[in-house]
Short mmCIF file of C-alpha atoms in Angstrom, two decimals:
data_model
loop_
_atom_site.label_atom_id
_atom_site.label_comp_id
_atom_site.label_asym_id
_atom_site.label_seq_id
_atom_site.Cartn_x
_atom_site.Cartn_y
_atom_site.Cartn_z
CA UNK K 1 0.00 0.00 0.00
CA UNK K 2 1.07 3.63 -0.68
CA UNK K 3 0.48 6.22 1.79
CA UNK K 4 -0.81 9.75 1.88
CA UNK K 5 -1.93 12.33 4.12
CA UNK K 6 0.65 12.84 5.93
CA UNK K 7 1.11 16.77 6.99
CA UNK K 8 3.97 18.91 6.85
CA UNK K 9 2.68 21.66 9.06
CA UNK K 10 3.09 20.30 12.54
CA UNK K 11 6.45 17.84 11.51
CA UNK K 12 9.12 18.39 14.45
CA UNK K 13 11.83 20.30 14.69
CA UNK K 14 14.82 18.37 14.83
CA UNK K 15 17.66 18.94 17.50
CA UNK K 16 19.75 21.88 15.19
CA UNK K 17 16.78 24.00 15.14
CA UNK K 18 15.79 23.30 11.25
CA UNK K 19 12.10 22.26 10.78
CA UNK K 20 11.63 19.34 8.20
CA UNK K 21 9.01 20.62 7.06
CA UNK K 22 10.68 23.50 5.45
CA UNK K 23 11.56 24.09 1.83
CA UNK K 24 14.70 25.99 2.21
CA UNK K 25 16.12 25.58 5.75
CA UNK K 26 15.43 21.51 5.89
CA UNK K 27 18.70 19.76 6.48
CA UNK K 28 17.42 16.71 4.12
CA UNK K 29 16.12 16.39 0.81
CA UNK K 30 12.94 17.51 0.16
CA UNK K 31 10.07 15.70 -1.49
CA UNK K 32 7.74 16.65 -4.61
CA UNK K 33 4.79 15.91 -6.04
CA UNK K 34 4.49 15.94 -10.26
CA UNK K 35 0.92 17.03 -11.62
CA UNK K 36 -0.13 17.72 -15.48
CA UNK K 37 -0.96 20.98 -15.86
CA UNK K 38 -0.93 24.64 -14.04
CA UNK K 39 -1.19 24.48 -10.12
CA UNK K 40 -4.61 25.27 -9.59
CA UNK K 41 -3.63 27.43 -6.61
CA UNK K 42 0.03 28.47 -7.25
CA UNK K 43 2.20 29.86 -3.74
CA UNK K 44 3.45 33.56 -3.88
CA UNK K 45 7.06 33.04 -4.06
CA UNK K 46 9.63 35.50 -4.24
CA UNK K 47 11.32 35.32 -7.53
CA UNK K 48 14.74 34.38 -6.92
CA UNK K 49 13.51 31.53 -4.66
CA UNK K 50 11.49 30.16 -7.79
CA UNK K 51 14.17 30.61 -10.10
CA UNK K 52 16.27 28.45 -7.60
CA UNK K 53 13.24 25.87 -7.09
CA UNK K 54 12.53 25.72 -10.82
CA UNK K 55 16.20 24.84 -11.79
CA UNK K 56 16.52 22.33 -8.84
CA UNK K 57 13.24 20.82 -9.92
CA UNK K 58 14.01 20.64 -13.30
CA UNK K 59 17.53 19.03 -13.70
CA UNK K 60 16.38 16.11 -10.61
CA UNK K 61 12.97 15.23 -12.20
CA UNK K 62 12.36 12.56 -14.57
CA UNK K 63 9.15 12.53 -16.92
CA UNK K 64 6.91 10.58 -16.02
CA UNK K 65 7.82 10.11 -12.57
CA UNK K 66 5.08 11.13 -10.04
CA UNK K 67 7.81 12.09 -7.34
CA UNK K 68 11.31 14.06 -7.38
CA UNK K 69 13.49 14.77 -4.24
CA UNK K 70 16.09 17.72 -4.24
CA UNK K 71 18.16 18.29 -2.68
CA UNK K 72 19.01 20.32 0.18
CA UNK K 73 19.74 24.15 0.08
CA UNK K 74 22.85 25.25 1.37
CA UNK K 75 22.97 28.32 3.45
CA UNK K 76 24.40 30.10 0.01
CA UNK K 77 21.76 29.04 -2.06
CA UNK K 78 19.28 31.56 -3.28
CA UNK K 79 16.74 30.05 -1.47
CA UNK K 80 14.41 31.81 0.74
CA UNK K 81 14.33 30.17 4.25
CA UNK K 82 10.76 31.58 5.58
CA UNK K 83 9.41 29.77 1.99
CA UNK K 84 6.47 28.50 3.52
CA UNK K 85 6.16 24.41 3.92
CA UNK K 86 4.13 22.47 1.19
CA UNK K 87 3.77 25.63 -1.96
CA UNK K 88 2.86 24.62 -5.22
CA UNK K 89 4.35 26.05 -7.94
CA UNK K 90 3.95 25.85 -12.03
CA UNK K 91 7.26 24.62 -14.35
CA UNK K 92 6.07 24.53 -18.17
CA UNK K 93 2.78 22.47 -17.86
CA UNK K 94 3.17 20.85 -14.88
CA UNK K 95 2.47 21.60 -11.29
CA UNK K 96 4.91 20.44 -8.49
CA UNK K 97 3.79 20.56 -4.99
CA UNK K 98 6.04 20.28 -1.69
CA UNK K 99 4.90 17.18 0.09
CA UNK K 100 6.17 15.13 3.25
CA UNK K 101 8.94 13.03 2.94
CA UNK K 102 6.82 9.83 3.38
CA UNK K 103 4.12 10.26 1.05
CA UNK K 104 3.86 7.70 -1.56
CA UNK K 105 6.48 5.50 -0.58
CA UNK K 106 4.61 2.05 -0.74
CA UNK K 107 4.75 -0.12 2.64
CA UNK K 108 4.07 -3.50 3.12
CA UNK K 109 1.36 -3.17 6.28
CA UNK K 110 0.40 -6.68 6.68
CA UNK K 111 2.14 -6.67 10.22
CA UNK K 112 0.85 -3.22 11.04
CA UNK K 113 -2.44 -4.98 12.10
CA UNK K 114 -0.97 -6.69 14.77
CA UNK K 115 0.92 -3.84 15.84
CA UNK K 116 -1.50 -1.36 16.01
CA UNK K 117 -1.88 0.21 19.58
CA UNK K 118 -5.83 -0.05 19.51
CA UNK K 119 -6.11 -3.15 18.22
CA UNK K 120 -3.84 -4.70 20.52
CA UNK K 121 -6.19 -2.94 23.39
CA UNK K 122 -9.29 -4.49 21.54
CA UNK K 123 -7.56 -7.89 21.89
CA UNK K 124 -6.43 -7.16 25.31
CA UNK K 125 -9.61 -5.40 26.96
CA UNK K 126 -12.23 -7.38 29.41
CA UNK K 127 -13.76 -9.07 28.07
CA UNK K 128 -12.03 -9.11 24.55
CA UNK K 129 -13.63 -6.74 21.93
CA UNK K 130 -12.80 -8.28 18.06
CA UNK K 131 -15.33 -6.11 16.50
CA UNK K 132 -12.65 -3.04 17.06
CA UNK K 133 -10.14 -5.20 15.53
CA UNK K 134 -8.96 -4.27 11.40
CA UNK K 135 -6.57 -3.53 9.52
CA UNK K 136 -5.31 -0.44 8.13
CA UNK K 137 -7.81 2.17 7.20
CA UNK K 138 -7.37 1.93 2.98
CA UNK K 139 -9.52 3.69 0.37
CA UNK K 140 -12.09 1.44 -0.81
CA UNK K 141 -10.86 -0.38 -4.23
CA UNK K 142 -7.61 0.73 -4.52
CA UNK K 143 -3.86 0.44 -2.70
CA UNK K 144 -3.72 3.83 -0.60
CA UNK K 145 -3.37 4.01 2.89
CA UNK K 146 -4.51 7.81 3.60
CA UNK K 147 -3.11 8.96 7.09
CA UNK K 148 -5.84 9.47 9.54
CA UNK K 149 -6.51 13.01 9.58
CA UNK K 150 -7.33 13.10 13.29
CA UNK K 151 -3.68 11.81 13.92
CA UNK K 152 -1.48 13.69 15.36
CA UNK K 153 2.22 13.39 13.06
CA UNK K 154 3.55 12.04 16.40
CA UNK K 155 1.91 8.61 15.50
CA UNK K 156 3.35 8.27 11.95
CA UNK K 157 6.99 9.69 13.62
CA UNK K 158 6.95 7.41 16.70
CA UNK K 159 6.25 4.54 14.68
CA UNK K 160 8.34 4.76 11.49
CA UNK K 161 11.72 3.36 12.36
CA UNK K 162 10.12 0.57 14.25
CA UNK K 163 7.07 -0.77 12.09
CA UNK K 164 7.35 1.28 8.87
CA UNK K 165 10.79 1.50 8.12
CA UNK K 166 11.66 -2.49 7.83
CA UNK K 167 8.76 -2.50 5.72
CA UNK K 168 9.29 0.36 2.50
CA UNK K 169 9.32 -1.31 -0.33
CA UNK K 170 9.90 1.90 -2.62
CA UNK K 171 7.88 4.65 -4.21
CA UNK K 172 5.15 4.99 -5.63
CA UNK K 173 5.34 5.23 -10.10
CA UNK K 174 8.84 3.86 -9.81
CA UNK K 175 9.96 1.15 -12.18
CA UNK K 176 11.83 -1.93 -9.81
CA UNK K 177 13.75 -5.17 -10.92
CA UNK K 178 12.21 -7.78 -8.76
CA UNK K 179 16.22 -8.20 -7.72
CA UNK K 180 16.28 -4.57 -6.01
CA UNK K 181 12.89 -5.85 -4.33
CA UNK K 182 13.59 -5.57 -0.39
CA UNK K 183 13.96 -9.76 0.45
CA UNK K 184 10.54 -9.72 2.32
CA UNK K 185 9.41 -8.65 -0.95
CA UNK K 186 10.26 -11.43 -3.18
CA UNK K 187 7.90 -13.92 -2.83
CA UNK K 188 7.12 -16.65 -4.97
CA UNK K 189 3.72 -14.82 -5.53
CA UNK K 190 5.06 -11.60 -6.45
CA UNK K 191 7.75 -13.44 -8.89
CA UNK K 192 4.98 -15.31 -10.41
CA UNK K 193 3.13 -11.69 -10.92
CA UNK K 194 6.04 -10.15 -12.99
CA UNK K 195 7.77 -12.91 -14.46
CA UNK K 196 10.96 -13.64 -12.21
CA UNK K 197 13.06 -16.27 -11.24
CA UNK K 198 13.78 -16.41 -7.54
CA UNK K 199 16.85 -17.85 -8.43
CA UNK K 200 17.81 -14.38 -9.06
CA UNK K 201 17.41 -14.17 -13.24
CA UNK K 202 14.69 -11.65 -13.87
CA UNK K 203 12.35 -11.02 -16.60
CA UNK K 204 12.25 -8.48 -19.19
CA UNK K 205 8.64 -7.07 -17.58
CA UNK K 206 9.39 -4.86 -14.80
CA UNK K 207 7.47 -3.76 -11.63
CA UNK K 208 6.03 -0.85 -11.51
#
């Protein structure tokens, strides 16, 4: 499953000060979403900031990737560090919007169910209560996992390294060989699905 929702207004600040959230003072790359056509609501950005965003953006994306990560902007960069977290802006005919780090990278969450705090207090209350029990909250007939919106980013922080982490397979509208497939991963199901060998030969039909 892919995940989205997750909020850059209220991400921590780490311990040198620098917010993640941010577009220009983040100490880490920063993540982008890839739209056809204008942004329907573009940010007011100051015009040497754009001009530094637009060639960034430009030279690290590749069409037709849904994502592209820049990098970091150096303290001489011409990069405006009160740029507000999460603008949209318009490059030729496409819009790119500043996103969280962790949006659309694709998780497998079958163990997430077990590890959820409230199910594990459904399972554990008196007497036991398995109607609160499921799995992750997806949107009905397809693979996204949307973040739940009365969450608090704490929850998706607290429990990445531990129970999110292990589990990335990649990101979402990237092209894998089922070799570069984390080994949980490559299963004799999802070999079957795009022709591989799990003796390590792999088929001409990539996944995608």
């Amino acid at each position: 499953h892919y995940v989205t929702g997750l909020r850059l207004d209220d991400q921590k600040v780490n311990w040198l000060g620098y917010s993640d959230a941010a577009v220009c003072a983040s100490k880490r790359s920063t993540r982008w979403l890839v739209t056809a056509g204008a942004c329907a609501s573009p940010s007011s950005v100051d015009a040497t900031t754009l001009a530094f965003l637009t060639d960034q953006l430009t030279t690290h994306y590749s069409s037709p990737d849904l994502l592209v990560e820049i990098p970091r902007a150096d303290s001489s960069d011409d990069c405006d560090s009160s740029t507000a977290a999460g603008i949209s802006i318009t490059i030729g005919s496409s819009c790119y919007t500043h996103t969280h780090s962790h949006n659309y990278d694709v998780y497998d969450f079958s163990s997430w169910q077990s590890a959820h705090p409230g199910n594990e207090d459904s399972r554990t209350a008196t007497p036991p209560n398995p109607n609160r029990i499921k799995a992750v909250s997806l949107t009905a007939g397809t693979a996204e996992f949307p973040f739940p919106t009365w969450h608090s980013m704490d929850k998706w922080q607290s429990n990445w390294a531990t129970n999110f982490e292990p589990n990335l397979v990649g990101r979402l509208g990237d092209t894998m060989s089922f070799s570069s497939l984390p080994q949980f991963a490559q299963t004799p199901e999802m070999a079957a699905e795009v022709g591989a060998s799990l003796t390590g030969a792999v088929a001409d039909s990539a996944l995608e």
